[in-house]
C-alpha positions as a printed Julia matrix, in Angstrom:
236×3 Matrix{Float64}:
 26.44  -20.02    0.87
 25.41  -23.42    2.16
 23.18  -25.72    0.14
 21.87  -27.59    3.16
 18.36  -26.43    2.26
 18.09  -28.53   -0.92
 14.65  -29.76   -1.87
 14.73  -33.55   -1.59
 12.16  -34.03   -4.34
 13.41  -35.34   -7.68
 14.69  -32.61   -9.98
 11.88  -33.35  -12.45
  9.3   -32.66   -9.74
 10.98  -29.39   -8.75
 10.97  -28.29  -12.39
  7.17  -28.36  -12.28
  7.08  -25.93   -9.32
  7.1   -22.45  -10.78
  8.58  -19.6    -8.75
  8.06  -16.03   -9.93
 10.36  -13.18   -8.87
  8.86   -9.68   -8.59
 11.87   -7.48   -7.85
 13.09   -4.21   -9.34
 16.74   -4.56   -8.22
 18.21   -6.37  -11.2
 21.33   -7.79   -9.54
 19.4    -9.28   -6.62
 16.72  -10.66   -8.95
 19.35  -12.29  -11.17
 21.07  -13.83   -8.13
 17.79  -15.3    -6.92
 16.96  -16.61  -10.36
 20.36  -18.27  -10.71
 20.3   -19.98   -7.31
 16.75  -21.27   -7.73
 17.4   -22.43  -11.29
 20.46  -24.39  -10.17
 18.19  -26.13   -7.66
 15.96  -27.21  -10.53
 12.96  -24.93  -10.07
 11.06  -23.34  -12.95
 11.96  -19.71  -12.22
 10.63  -16.66  -14.01
 11.11  -12.92  -13.54
  8.47  -10.37  -14.38
  9.3    -6.78  -15.37
  8.28   -4.14  -12.83
  6.77   -0.99  -14.42
  8.98    2.06  -13.98
  6.04    4.37  -13.31
  3.28    4.59  -10.68
  0.43    2.36  -11.7
 -2.59    0.51  -10.39
 -1.71   -3.12   -9.63
 -4.33   -4.65  -11.94
 -2.09   -5.1   -14.99
  0.78   -6.49  -12.92
 -1.56   -8.9   -11.14
 -2.94  -10.17  -14.45
  0.6   -10.78  -15.74
  1.54  -12.7   -12.6
 -1.59  -14.85  -12.45
 -1.3   -15.68  -16.14
  2.08  -17.35  -15.45
  0.47  -19.58  -12.77
  3.27  -19.51  -10.2
  3.06  -21.57   -7.05
  5.34  -19.15   -5.21
  5.92  -15.44   -5.74
  9.03  -13.86   -4.22
  7.96  -10.24   -3.8
  9.85   -7.1    -2.85
  7.86   -4.46   -0.97
  9.68   -1.48   -2.48
  9.18   -1.7    -6.23
 10.71    1.61   -7.27
  8.39    4.01   -9.02
  5.7     1.34   -9.32
  5.06    1.71   -5.6
  4.41   -0.52   -2.61
  4.39   -4.23   -3.38
  2.05   -4.91   -0.47
 -0.82   -4.04   -2.82
 -0.19   -7.28   -4.69
 -0.24   -9.63   -1.71
 -3.94  -10.01   -0.86
 -5.15  -10.53   -4.46
 -2.44  -13.13   -5.08
 -3.1   -14.95   -1.82
 -6.81  -14.98   -2.66
 -6.17  -17.0    -5.83
 -3.91  -19.46   -4.01
 -0.45  -18.08   -4.73
  2.1   -18.48   -1.93
  3.59  -15.01   -1.47
  6.98  -14.74    0.22
  8.13  -11.19    0.82
 11.87  -10.61    0.41
 12.67   -7.07    1.47
 15.43   -4.7     2.53
 12.98   -2.91    4.84
 13.58   -3.39    8.55
 10.2    -1.92    9.51
  8.46   -4.74   11.36
  5.13   -2.91   11.08
  5.42   -3.25    7.29
  6.35   -6.91    7.72
  3.23   -7.33    9.84
  1.11   -5.62    7.2
  2.43   -8.08    4.62
  1.54  -11.04    6.84
 -1.88   -9.58    7.58
 -2.51   -9.35    3.82
 -1.67  -13.01    3.33
  2.1   -13.35    2.91
  3.32  -16.79    3.96
  6.61  -15.37    5.23
  8.74  -12.25    5.26
 12.49  -12.59    4.73
 15.25   -9.99    4.91
 17.48   -9.46    1.89
 20.32   -9.5     4.39
 19.76  -13.21    5.01
 21.69  -15.83    3.01
 19.97  -16.91   -0.2
 19.86  -20.39    1.32
 17.11  -19.07    3.64
 14.96  -18.32    0.62
 15.69  -21.78   -0.75
 14.68  -23.33    2.55
 11.41  -21.38    2.58
 10.58  -22.43   -0.98
 11.33  -26.04   -0.08
  9.06  -25.98    2.98
  6.19  -24.45    1.0
  6.58  -27.05   -1.72
  6.53  -29.79    0.92
  3.4   -28.34    2.52
  5.16  -27.38    5.72
  4.7   -24.16    7.75
  7.25  -21.42    7.15
  6.49  -19.24   10.18
  5.85  -20.16   13.8
  2.75  -18.93   15.59
  4.95  -16.71   17.76
  6.65  -15.12   14.73
  3.35  -14.42   13.03
  1.71  -12.95   16.14
  4.78  -10.82   16.83
  4.62   -9.26   13.37
  0.87   -8.68   13.64
  1.41   -6.92   16.97
  4.04   -4.71   15.32
  1.51   -3.85   12.58
 -1.17   -2.93   15.14
  1.3    -0.79   17.07
  2.35    0.95   13.87
 -1.27    1.69   13.05
 -1.79    3.19   16.49
  1.31    5.36   16.16
  0.2     6.52   12.72
 -3.23    7.51   14.02
 -1.64    9.39   16.91
  0.73   11.26   14.6
 -2.09   12.22   12.22
 -4.1    13.51   15.19
 -1.2    15.74   16.22
 -0.77   17.03   12.67
 -4.48   17.84   12.51
 -3.97   20.31   15.39
 -1.87   22.61   13.2
 -3.47   25.79   11.97
 -3.53   26.5     8.24
 -0.56   28.84    8.63
  1.41   26.34   10.71
  0.73   23.67    8.11
  2.13   25.96    5.41
  5.24   26.61    7.5
  5.78   22.9     8.12
  5.33   22.24    4.41
  8.07   24.76    3.6
 10.37   23.23    6.21
  9.79   19.86    4.51
 10.98   21.43    1.24
 14.2    22.53    2.92
 13.35   26.21    3.47
 14.93   28.05    6.38
 13.15   30.38    8.8
 14.68   33.27    6.88
 13.35   31.89    3.56
  9.85   31.41    4.98
  9.79   34.9     6.49
 10.92   36.49    3.23
  8.37   34.53    1.19
  5.5    35.39    3.55
  6.63   38.98    4.12
  6.66   38.59    7.9
  9.4    38.87   10.49
 11.67   35.94   11.33
 10.48   36.26   14.92
  6.92   35.54   13.75
  8.03   32.43   11.87
 10.05   31.23   14.88
  6.93   31.57   17.03
  4.98   29.51   14.5
  7.72   26.87   14.41
  7.73   26.73   18.22
  3.96   26.11   18.16
  4.41   23.36   15.56
  6.99   21.59   17.7
  4.76   21.82   20.77
  1.73   20.38   18.97
  3.75   17.56   17.41
  5.5    16.91   20.72
  8.98   16.97   19.2
 12.05   19.01   20.09
 13.47   20.05   16.72
 12.52   21.1    13.21
 14.31   18.01   11.9
 12.14   15.75   14.04
  8.98   17.54   12.91
  9.94   17.18    9.25
 10.88   13.52    9.77
  7.54   12.8    11.44
  5.6    14.4     8.61
  7.57   12.53    5.93
  7.24    9.23    7.78
  3.44    9.27    7.63
  3.27   10.75    4.13
  1.69   13.99    5.32
  1.16   16.7     2.73
  0.54   20.37    3.52
 -2.63   21.98    2.18
 -2.31   23.8    -1.1
 -1.31   27.42   -0.57
């Protein structure tokens, strides 16, 4: 790892610039904390709740520490999507830098749209994170106009694709929705037929209709589409 991205400010000045790490992967968080501490920054880590929760308590804990920069993961385990924290933090003047393993550029665009200063991949060298922190502390831009607009376009495209997928799913009948829900739980055509007390031929006809309405060619693709948009079948 190169250290070419050192902050040129005196170490005493860097020590006054607090960076907060919001990350549920302990090893990665510890690595970030070590590298930034060696550079002289005031680095803190905040525990991520291990259960689904509204972001209010977490936000209060973050704001109370008065960080200038928050390094935020998008996937915070059972706590949920870190994107919920971005807009409220940006609103109170915190510089949010997303550091994520996700390669979904639509999610990156959503983070930028909510106020993130930059989005970095965990696959990049830690020196890239150091360089971003340095540029923020020096008041310099951390994304080009082209990078920002590209991510926002990816977000808009993702929104359009989501709306289109939900429209297709809305075409399913109640029975087809039940069948798709069982496929999502790993049931076979035989299992579904036995549970519903109908013939396998009937279930295959229903599956064929599902594939046609969703415009996919396999059960696996149909299940993947439903999972991708977080679709849930109606209660039986």
